PDB file of C-alpha atoms and ligand atoms in Angstrom:
ATOM      1  CA  MET A 263      91.892 124.300  96.324  1.00  0.00           C
ATOM      2  CA  THR A 264      94.930 122.322  97.473  1.00  0.00           C
ATOM      3  CA  LEU A 265      95.803 122.221 101.118  1.00  0.00           C
ATOM      4  CA  ASN A 266      99.092 123.932 101.931  1.00  0.00           C
ATOM      5  CA  ARG A 267     100.786 122.030 104.724  1.00  0.00           C
ATOM      6  CA  LYS A 268     104.190 123.673 104.383  1.00  0.00           C
ATOM      7  CA  PRO A 269     106.424 124.868 105.886  1.00  0.00           C
ATOM      8  CA  TYR A 270     106.939 122.172 108.513  1.00  0.00           C
ATOM      9  CA  LEU A 271     109.861 124.025 110.059  1.00  0.00           C
ATOM     10  CA  LEU A 272     109.711 127.827 110.255  1.00  0.00           C
ATOM     11  CA  GLN A 273     112.566 128.832 112.513  1.00  0.00           C
ATOM     12  CA  ALA A 274     114.839 127.763 115.349  1.00  0.00           C
ATOM     13  CA  SER A 275     115.239 129.982 118.380  1.00  0.00           C
ATOM     14  CA  TYR A 276     117.287 129.697 121.542  1.00  0.00           C
ATOM     15  CA  ARG A 277     115.547 128.352 124.620  1.00  0.00           C
ATOM     16  CA  PRO A 278     115.217 131.112 127.227  1.00  0.00           C
ATOM     17  CA  ASP A 279     117.031 128.897 129.749  1.00  0.00           C
ATOM     18  CA  ALA A 280     119.870 127.917 127.380  1.00  0.00           C
ATOM     19  CA  GLU A 281     123.388 128.709 128.529  1.00  0.00           C
ATOM     20  CA  LEU A 282     125.133 130.282 125.569  1.00  0.00           C
ATOM     21  CA  ASP A 283     128.879 130.634 125.958  1.00  0.00           C
ATOM     22  CA  PHE A 284     129.884 132.896 123.076  1.00  0.00           C
ATOM     23  CA  ASP A 285     133.575 132.282 123.711  1.00  0.00           C
ATOM     24  CA  SER A 286     133.534 128.581 122.908  1.00  0.00           C
ATOM     25  CA  TYR A 287     132.370 126.201 120.156  1.00  0.00           C
ATOM     26  CA  PRO A 288     129.709 126.231 118.772  1.00  0.00           C
ATOM     27  CA  PHE A 289     128.429 129.618 119.970  1.00  0.00           C
ATOM     28  CA  CYS A 290     131.651 131.397 119.019  1.00  0.00           C
ATOM     29  CA  ILE A 291     130.734 130.850 115.340  1.00  0.00           C
ATOM     30  CA  PRO A 292     129.131 134.126 114.099  1.00  0.00           C
ATOM     31  CA  ALA A 293     126.446 132.314 112.088  1.00  0.00           C
ATOM     32  CA  VAL A 294     125.480 130.212 115.120  1.00  0.00           C
ATOM     33  CA  ARG A 295     125.038 133.388 117.161  1.00  0.00           C
ATOM     34  CA  GLU A 296     122.593 134.695 114.540  1.00  0.00           C
ATOM     35  CA  LEU A 297     120.829 131.400 113.988  1.00  0.00           C
ATOM     36  CA  GLU A 298     117.519 132.754 115.319  1.00  0.00           C
ATOM     37  CA  SER A 299     117.208 135.200 112.415  1.00  0.00           C
ATOM     38  CA  ILE A 300     116.947 132.396 109.813  1.00  0.00           C
ATOM     39  CA  LYS A 301     113.401 131.920 108.553  1.00  0.00           C
ATOM     40  CA  PHE A 302     113.098 128.753 106.500  1.00  0.00           C
ATOM     41  CA  HIS A 303     111.490 128.825 103.072  1.00  0.00           C
ATOM     42  CA  SER A 304     108.585 126.475 102.610  1.00  0.00           C
ATOM     43  CA  ASP A 305     110.268 124.891  99.550  1.00  0.00           C
ATOM     44  CA  VAL A 306     114.076 125.042  99.616  1.00  0.00           C
ATOM     45  CA  THR A 307     116.488 126.886 101.929  1.00  0.00           C
ATOM     46  CA  PHE A 308     120.189 126.682 101.120  1.00  0.00           C
ATOM     47  CA  PHE A 309     123.083 127.316 103.501  1.00  0.00           C
ATOM     48  CA  VAL A 310     126.187 128.595 101.708  1.00  0.00           C
ATOM     49  CA  GLY A 311     129.518 129.949 102.897  1.00  0.00           C
ATOM     50  CA  GLU A 312     133.198 129.252 103.235  1.00  0.00           C
ATOM     51  CA  ASN A 313     134.548 126.027 104.685  1.00  0.00           C
ATOM     52  CA  GLY A 314     134.258 126.264 108.451  1.00  0.00           C
ATOM     53  CA  ALA A 315     131.487 128.906 108.424  1.00  0.00           C
ATOM     54  CA  GLY A 316     129.202 126.680 110.503  1.00  0.00           C
ATOM     55  CA  LYS A 317     126.754 125.204 107.976  1.00  0.00           C
ATOM     56  CA  SER A 318     127.137 121.577 109.076  1.00  0.00           C
ATOM     57  CA  THR A 319     127.116 122.548 112.748  1.00  0.00           C
ATOM     58  CA  VAL A 320     123.729 124.265 112.325  1.00  0.00           C
ATOM     59  CA  LEU A 321     122.256 121.594 110.051  1.00  0.00           C
ATOM     60  CA  GLU A 322     123.297 118.791 112.411  1.00  0.00           C
ATOM     61  CA  ALA A 323     121.827 120.633 115.415  1.00  0.00           C
ATOM     62  CA  LEU A 324     118.522 121.111 113.564  1.00  0.00           C
ATOM     63  CA  ALA A 325     118.525 117.431 112.606  1.00  0.00           C
ATOM     64  CA  ILE A 326     119.153 116.221 116.153  1.00  0.00           C
ATOM     65  CA  ALA A 327     116.526 118.645 117.511  1.00  0.00           C
ATOM     66  CA  LEU A 328     114.144 117.036 114.987  1.00  0.00           C
ATOM     67  CA  SER A 329     115.069 113.582 116.420  1.00  0.00           C
ATOM     68  CA  TYR A 330     117.362 112.349 113.637  1.00  0.00           C
ATOM     69  CA  GLY A 331     120.533 110.433 114.416  1.00  0.00           C
ATOM     70  CA  ALA A 332     123.732 112.505 114.214  1.00  0.00           C
ATOM     71  CA  GLU A 333     125.051 110.523 111.240  1.00  0.00           C
ATOM     72  CA  GLY A 334     121.875 110.827 109.201  1.00  0.00           C
ATOM     73  CA  GLY A 335     119.204 108.538 107.817  1.00  0.00           C
ATOM     74  CA  THR A 336     115.554 108.372 108.809  1.00  0.00           C
ATOM     75  CA  LYS A 337     114.472 108.878 112.418  1.00  0.00           C
ATOM     76  CA  ASN A 338     114.790 105.091 112.865  1.00  0.00           C
ATOM     77  CA  VAL A 339     118.522 105.248 112.213  1.00  0.00           C
ATOM     78  CA  GLN A 340     120.079 106.050 115.573  1.00  0.00           C
ATOM     79  CA  PHE A 341     123.771 105.324 115.929  1.00  0.00           C
ATOM     80  CA  LYS A 342     126.986 107.257 116.281  1.00  0.00           C
ATOM     81  CA  THR A 343     130.498 106.227 115.240  1.00  0.00           C
ATOM     82  CA  THR A 344     132.281 109.297 116.658  1.00  0.00           C
ATOM     83  CA  GLU A 345     131.627 111.858 119.374  1.00  0.00           C
ATOM     84  CA  SER A 346     131.729 115.020 117.283  1.00  0.00           C
ATOM     85  CA  THR A 347     128.233 116.368 117.926  1.00  0.00           C
ATOM     86  CA  SER A 348     128.052 119.878 119.376  1.00  0.00           C
ATOM     87  CA  SER A 349     125.695 120.820 122.201  1.00  0.00           C
ATOM     88  CA  LEU A 350     123.854 123.295 119.976  1.00  0.00           C
ATOM     89  CA  HIS A 351     120.755 121.118 119.523  1.00  0.00           C
ATOM     90  CA  SER A 352     119.984 121.162 123.238  1.00  0.00           C
ATOM     91  CA  ALA A 353     119.903 124.982 123.226  1.00  0.00           C
ATOM     92  CA  LEU A 354     117.330 125.120 120.431  1.00  0.00           C
ATOM     93  CA  ARG A 355     113.585 125.422 120.396  1.00  0.00           C
ATOM     94  CA  LEU A 356     112.064 124.640 117.019  1.00  0.00           C
ATOM     95  CA  VAL A 357     109.209 126.696 115.638  1.00  0.00           C
ATOM     96  CA  ARG A 358     107.119 124.265 113.604  1.00  0.00           C
ATOM     97  CA  GLY A 359     104.156 124.728 111.297  1.00  0.00           C
ATOM     98  CA  PRO A 360     100.730 123.322 112.157  1.00  0.00           C
ATOM     99  CA  TRP A 361     101.235 120.175 110.030  1.00  0.00           C
ATOM    100  CA  GLN A 362     103.646 117.339 110.728  1.00  0.00           C
ATOM    101  CA  PRO A 363     105.675 116.033 107.769  1.00  0.00           C
ATOM    102  CA  ARG A 364     104.858 112.419 106.961  1.00  0.00           C
ATOM    103  CA  ASP A 365     108.368 111.644 105.662  1.00  0.00           C
ATOM    104  CA  GLY A 366     111.861 112.823 106.558  1.00  0.00           C
ATOM    105  CA  TYR A 367     115.534 112.201 106.012  1.00  0.00           C
ATOM    106  CA  PHE A 368     118.828 113.692 107.173  1.00  0.00           C
ATOM    107  CA  LEU A 369     121.397 113.118 104.488  1.00  0.00           C
ATOM    108  CA  ARG A 370     125.077 113.719 105.168  1.00  0.00           C
ATOM    109  CA  ALA A 371     127.536 112.972 102.412  1.00  0.00           C
ATOM    110  CA  GLU A 372     130.282 112.535 105.037  1.00  0.00           C
ATOM    111  CA  THR A 373     128.580 109.693 106.897  1.00  0.00           C
ATOM    112  CA  PHE A 374     126.413 108.173 104.172  1.00  0.00           C
ATOM    113  CA  PHE A 375     128.775 105.173 104.046  1.00  0.00           C
ATOM    114  CA  ASN A 376     128.095 104.475 107.747  1.00  0.00           C
ATOM    115  CA  VAL A 377     124.339 104.736 107.204  1.00  0.00           C
ATOM    116  CA  ALA A 378     124.632 102.286 104.265  1.00  0.00           C
ATOM    117  CA  THR A 379     126.492  99.807 106.508  1.00  0.00           C
ATOM    118  CA  TYR A 380     123.829 100.188 109.176  1.00  0.00           C
ATOM    119  CA  MET A 381     121.038  99.571 106.632  1.00  0.00           C
ATOM    120  CA  ASP A 382     122.803  96.348 105.538  1.00  0.00           C
ATOM    121  CA  GLU A 383     123.233  95.230 109.152  1.00  0.00           C
ATOM    122  CA  VAL A 384     119.608  95.751 110.081  1.00  0.00           C
ATOM    123  CA  GLY A 385     118.536  94.291 106.723  1.00  0.00           C
ATOM    124  CA  TYR A 386     116.175  97.106 105.895  1.00  0.00           C
ATOM    125  CA  LEU A 387     116.479  97.944 102.227  1.00  0.00           C
ATOM    126  CA  GLY A 388     112.796  98.246 101.339  1.00  0.00           C
ATOM    127  CA  GLY A 389     112.973 101.917 100.501  1.00  0.00           C
ATOM    128  CA  TYR A 390     116.199 101.546  98.569  1.00  0.00           C
ATOM    129  CA  ASP A 391     114.935  99.414  95.697  1.00  0.00           C
ATOM    130  CA  ASN A 392     115.856  96.285  97.755  1.00  0.00           C
ATOM    131  CA  LYS A 393     119.527  96.512  96.885  1.00  0.00           C
ATOM    132  CA  SER A 394     122.386  97.125  99.302  1.00  0.00           C
ATOM    133  CA  LEU A 395     123.675 100.666  99.078  1.00  0.00           C
ATOM    134  CA  HIS A 396     127.193  99.202  99.202  1.00  0.00           C
ATOM    135  CA  SER A 397     126.679  97.370  95.941  1.00  0.00           C
ATOM    136  CA  ARG A 398     126.283 100.686  94.133  1.00  0.00           C
ATOM    137  CA  SER A 399     128.583 103.642  93.644  1.00  0.00           C
ATOM    138  CA  HIS A 400     128.340 106.577  96.039  1.00  0.00           C
ATOM    139  CA  GLY A 401     126.400 108.623  93.465  1.00  0.00           C
ATOM    140  CA  GLU A 402     124.150 105.726  92.449  1.00  0.00           C
ATOM    141  CA  SER A 403     123.122 105.033  96.037  1.00  0.00           C
ATOM    142  CA  PHE A 404     122.481 108.719  96.517  1.00  0.00           C
ATOM    143  CA  MET A 405     120.189 108.876  93.498  1.00  0.00           C
ATOM    144  CA  ALA A 406     118.445 105.672  94.645  1.00  0.00           C
ATOM    145  CA  LEU A 407     117.717 107.450  97.882  1.00  0.00           C
ATOM    146  CA  LEU A 408     116.339 110.560  96.185  1.00  0.00           C
ATOM    147  CA  ILE A 409     114.201 108.611  93.747  1.00  0.00           C
ATOM    148  CA  HIS A 410     113.053 105.537  95.706  1.00  0.00           C
ATOM    149  CA  LYS A 411     113.327 106.358  99.376  1.00  0.00           C
ATOM    150  CA  LEU A 412     111.953 109.891  99.722  1.00  0.00           C
ATOM    151  CA  ARG A 413     108.192 109.728  99.410  1.00  0.00           C
ATOM    152  CA  GLY A 414     107.105 113.377  99.529  1.00  0.00           C
ATOM    153  CA  ARG A 415     105.233 115.416 102.137  1.00  0.00           C
ATOM    154  CA  GLY A 416     108.606 115.353 103.845  1.00  0.00           C
ATOM    155  CA  LEU A 417     111.102 117.534 105.640  1.00  0.00           C
ATOM    156  CA  TYR A 418     114.549 116.774 104.249  1.00  0.00           C
ATOM    157  CA  LEU A 419     117.884 118.015 105.568  1.00  0.00           C
ATOM    158  CA  MET A 420     120.939 117.492 103.372  1.00  0.00           C
ATOM    159  CA  ASP A 421     124.598 118.285 103.872  1.00  0.00           C
ATOM    160  CA  GLU A 422     126.534 118.649 100.604  1.00  0.00           C
ATOM    161  CA  PRO A 423     124.403 116.216  98.584  1.00  0.00           C
ATOM    162  CA  GLU A 424     126.491 117.125  95.526  1.00  0.00           C
ATOM    163  CA  ALA A 425     129.582 115.438  97.006  1.00  0.00           C
ATOM    164  CA  ALA A 426     128.644 112.128  95.390  1.00  0.00           C
ATOM    165  CA  LEU A 427     127.187 113.443  92.169  1.00  0.00           C
ATOM    166  CA  SER A 428     128.504 114.075  88.661  1.00  0.00           C
ATOM    167  CA  PRO A 429     127.314 117.338  87.056  1.00  0.00           C
ATOM    168  CA  ASN A 430     124.676 115.398  85.136  1.00  0.00           C
ATOM    169  CA  ARG A 431     123.452 113.685  88.276  1.00  0.00           C
ATOM    170  CA  GLN A 432     123.317 117.071  90.025  1.00  0.00           C
ATOM    171  CA  LEU A 433     120.911 118.176  87.296  1.00  0.00           C
ATOM    172  CA  ALA A 434     118.905 114.989  87.853  1.00  0.00           C
ATOM    173  CA  ALA A 435     118.954 115.709  91.601  1.00  0.00           C
ATOM    174  CA  LEU A 436     117.517 119.196  90.920  1.00  0.00           C
ATOM    175  CA  SER A 437     114.675 117.584  89.054  1.00  0.00           C
ATOM    176  CA  ALA A 438     114.075 115.022  91.835  1.00  0.00           C
ATOM    177  CA  ILE A 439     114.087 117.807  94.436  1.00  0.00           C
ATOM    178  CA  HIS A 440     111.567 119.731  92.346  1.00  0.00           C
ATOM    179  CA  GLN A 441     109.225 116.737  92.149  1.00  0.00           C
ATOM    180  CA  LEU A 442     109.413 116.386  95.933  1.00  0.00           C
ATOM    181  CA  VAL A 443     108.799 120.123  96.449  1.00  0.00           C
ATOM    182  CA  LYS A 444     105.694 119.853  94.255  1.00  0.00           C
ATOM    183  CA  ASN A 445     104.737 116.892  96.407  1.00  0.00           C
ATOM    184  CA  GLU A 446     104.607 119.109  99.538  1.00  0.00           C
ATOM    185  CA  SER A 447     108.194 118.685 100.698  1.00  0.00           C
ATOM    186  CA  GLN A 448     110.498 121.166 102.390  1.00  0.00           C
ATOM    187  CA  PHE A 449     114.298 121.042 102.048  1.00  0.00           C
ATOM    188  CA  ILE A 450     117.158 122.583 104.014  1.00  0.00           C
ATOM    189  CA  ILE A 451     120.419 121.982 102.160  1.00  0.00           C
ATOM    190  CA  ALA A 452     124.008 122.985 102.877  1.00  0.00           C
ATOM    191  CA  THR A 453     125.838 123.071  99.568  1.00  0.00           C
ATOM    192  CA  HIS A 454     128.782 124.369  97.564  1.00  0.00           C
ATOM    193  CA  SER A 455     127.145 123.429  94.242  1.00  0.00           C
ATOM    194  CA  PRO A 456     126.270 126.306  91.888  1.00  0.00           C
ATOM    195  CA  ILE A 457     124.021 123.854  90.018  1.00  0.00           C
ATOM    196  CA  LEU A 458     121.872 123.045  93.060  1.00  0.00           C
ATOM    197  CA  LEU A 459     121.877 126.702  94.185  1.00  0.00           C
ATOM    198  CA  SER A 460     120.170 127.735  90.955  1.00  0.00           C
ATOM    199  CA  TYR A 461     116.884 126.155  92.080  1.00  0.00           C
ATOM    200  CA  PRO A 462     114.270 128.824  91.277  1.00  0.00           C
ATOM    201  CA  GLY A 463     112.770 130.727  94.179  1.00  0.00           C
ATOM    202  CA  ALA A 464     115.005 129.126  96.806  1.00  0.00           C
ATOM    203  CA  LYS A 465     116.125 131.122  99.817  1.00  0.00           C
ATOM    204  CA  ILE A 466     119.909 131.250 100.019  1.00  0.00           C
ATOM    205  CA  ILE A 467     121.360 132.007 103.447  1.00  0.00           C
ATOM    206  CA  GLN A 468     125.009 132.987 103.471  1.00  0.00           C
ATOM    207  CA  PHE A 469     127.088 132.087 106.526  1.00  0.00           C
ATOM    208  CA  ASP A 470     130.151 134.294 107.038  1.00  0.00           C
ATOM    209  CA  GLY A 471     132.345 135.995 109.620  1.00  0.00           C
ATOM    210  CA  TYR A 472     129.566 138.456 110.461  1.00  0.00           C
ATOM    211  CA  GLY A 473     126.682 136.041 110.837  1.00  0.00           C
ATOM    212  CA  VAL A 474     123.958 135.101 108.376  1.00  0.00           C
ATOM    213  CA  SER A 475     122.323 137.039 105.539  1.00  0.00           C
ATOM    214  CA  GLU A 476     120.122 136.306 102.555  1.00  0.00           C
ATOM    215  CA  ILE A 477     121.769 136.462  99.129  1.00  0.00           C
ATOM    216  CA  ASN A 478     120.660 136.094  95.497  1.00  0.00           C
ATOM    217  CA  PHE A 479     121.979 133.177  93.447  1.00  0.00           C
ATOM    218  CA  GLU A 480     123.887 135.398  91.016  1.00  0.00           C
ATOM    219  CA  ASP A 481     125.497 137.312  93.893  1.00  0.00           C
ATOM    220  CA  THR A 482     126.981 134.176  95.458  1.00  0.00           C
ATOM    221  CA  GLU A 483     130.677 133.431  95.133  1.00  0.00           C
ATOM    222  CA  HIS A 484     129.710 129.984  93.854  1.00  0.00           C
ATOM    223  CA  TYR A 485     128.060 131.524  90.814  1.00  0.00           C
ATOM    224  CA  SER A 486     130.626 134.248  90.101  1.00  0.00           C
ATOM    225  CA  VAL A 487     133.785 132.215  90.719  1.00  0.00           C
ATOM    226  CA  THR A 488     132.557 129.211  88.710  1.00  0.00           C
ATOM    227  CA  ARG A 489     131.318 131.372  85.851  1.00  0.00           C
ATOM    228  CA  ASP A 490     134.498 133.440  85.739  1.00  0.00           C
ATOM    229  CA  PHE A 491     136.702 130.356  85.862  1.00  0.00           C
ATOM    230  CA  LEU A 492     134.871 128.449  83.140  1.00  0.00           C
ATOM    231  CA  ASN A 493     134.716 131.499  80.876  1.00  0.00           C
ATOM    232  CA  ASN A 494     138.397 132.366  81.355  1.00  0.00           C
ATOM    233  CA  TYR A 495     140.070 129.188  82.529  1.00  0.00           C
ATOM    234  CA  PRO A 496     143.239 129.328  80.368  1.00  0.00           C
ATOM    235  CA  ARG A 497     144.012 132.815  81.695  1.00  0.00           C
ATOM    236  CA  ARG A 498     143.000 132.012  85.278  1.00  0.00           C
ATOM    237  CA  LEU A 499     145.165 128.881  85.249  1.00  0.00           C
ATOM    238  CA  GLN A 500     148.067 130.871  83.899  1.00  0.00           C
ATOM    239  CA  GLN A 501     147.653 133.379  86.744  1.00  0.00           C
ATOM    240  CA  LEU A 502     147.217 130.685  89.394  1.00  0.00           C
ATOM    241  CA  LEU A 503     150.059 128.484  88.285  1.00  0.00           C
ATOM    242  CA  SER A 504     152.596 131.135  87.300  1.00  0.00           C
ATOM    243  CA  ASP A 505     155.907 131.280  89.157  1.00  0.00           C
ATOM    244  CA  GLU A 506     155.017 134.736  90.505  1.00  0.00           C
ATOM    245  CA  ASN A 507     152.053 133.227  92.297  1.00  0.00           C
ATOM    246  CA  GLU A 508     154.197 130.772  94.209  1.00  0.00           C
ATOM    247  CA  ALA A 509     154.748 131.542  97.862  1.00  0.00           C
TER     248      ALA A 509
HETATM  249  N1  LIG B 126     133.560 119.177 117.527  1.00  0.00           N
HETATM  250  C1  LIG B 126     134.100 120.381 117.286  1.00  0.00           C
HETATM  251  N2  LIG B 126     134.780 121.050 118.254  1.00  0.00           N
HETATM  252  C2  LIG B 126     135.295 122.262 118.043  1.00  0.00           C
HETATM  253  N3  LIG B 126     135.188 122.922 116.869  1.00  0.00           N
HETATM  254  C3  LIG B 126     134.545 122.309 115.875  1.00  0.00           C
HETATM  255  C4  LIG B 126     133.959 121.017 116.021  1.00  0.00           C
HETATM  256  N4  LIG B 126     133.353 120.680 114.849  1.00  0.00           N
HETATM  257  C5  LIG B 126     133.576 121.713 114.019  1.00  0.00           C
HETATM  258  N5  LIG B 126     134.279 122.692 114.616  1.00  0.00           N
HETATM  259  C6  LIG B 126     134.659 123.982 114.027  1.00  0.00           C
HETATM  260  O1  LIG B 126     133.481 124.727 113.803  1.00  0.00           O
HETATM  261  C7  LIG B 126     133.583 125.465 112.601  1.00  0.00           C
HETATM  262  C8  LIG B 126     132.384 125.175 111.715  1.00  0.00           C
HETATM  263  O2  LIG B 126     132.478 123.853 111.196  1.00  0.00           O
HETATM  264  P1  LIG B 126     131.369 123.267 110.200  1.00  0.00           P
HETATM  265  O3  LIG B 126     131.723 121.859 109.969  1.00  0.00           O
HETATM  266  O4  LIG B 126     130.028 123.585 110.736  1.00  0.00           O
HETATM  267  O5  LIG B 126     131.654 124.151 108.881  1.00  0.00           O
HETATM  268  P2  LIG B 126     130.970 124.079 107.460  1.00  0.00           P
HETATM  269  O6  LIG B 126     130.419 125.447 107.157  1.00  0.00           O
HETATM  270  O7  LIG B 126     130.043 122.941 107.368  1.00  0.00           O
HETATM  271  O8  LIG B 126     132.246 123.841 106.504  1.00  0.00           O
HETATM  272  P3  LIG B 126     132.402 122.965 105.155  1.00  0.00           P
HETATM  273  O9  LIG B 126     131.923 123.831 104.035  1.00  0.00           O
HETATM  274  O10 LIG B 126     133.876 122.744 105.080  1.00  0.00           O
HETATM  275  O11 LIG B 126     131.642 121.700 105.319  1.00  0.00           O
HETATM  276  C9  LIG B 126     134.931 125.086 111.980  1.00  0.00           C
HETATM  277  O12 LIG B 126     135.868 126.103 112.261  1.00  0.00           O
HETATM  278  C10 LIG B 126     135.302 123.799 112.680  1.00  0.00           C
HETATM  279  O13 LIG B 126     136.686 123.666 112.790  1.00  0.00           O
HETATM  280 MG1  LIG B 127     130.072 121.162 106.335  1.00  0.00          MG
END
């Protein structure tokens, strides 16, 4: 019988003594108000929703509460180039499983460049195939991270990992994620990618103007809009680009 160490992170709740001001950022965001109702899947939990729905705000707060730097990386990477972090992390109490992950990474597409610069400066490239991340393309360094750096038995937080990846590389990323899941890893991923969202058995949490709710892959807008567009793109383009559609 194999030992089941997952999930490492079950839930995040508000500290009883936290001061929650629902009229100002970040607590004014409906999904942030309902954050306590999210129960993380032991394999993969996705955050989906419109731009501005609060996915990065929640993911960043979870990452900081887990002791990651605000710009991402491993727990050893602690630096900040801007002051954009919300106070949400300090209001959270994490509900963890009995086992500690042995590996971890907070990956943000937005600040990956800064993390790469930091890795060059400190000269630590051991986990990255000993090659500067700056000497590769954005997508190549991302795949190097997934394949060489993440070791398994880990808790991995990722914000829009697809941003750097071609469709083919997104498929390769799905496969790499699956290998890591089989190797006792847990993922929490904010994404707009219908390819990544198709991961079998994942829990998809939708962030919207009402709060958070669980949704099936085929019920997401990502699936339906992409499918409809690709199946009917000449007609959709005609509709979108017609003179009548102009403001
Ligand atoms: N430092 C800040 N101060 C005030 N409001 C902020 C701050 N950072 C983000 N916001 C607002 O909070 C909301 C949620 O932003 P967030 O970045 O979490 O959205 P998101 O779901 O990740 O969107 P996207 O899909 O575009 O990445 C947005 O309306 C944003 O303008
Ligand atoms: Mg975001």
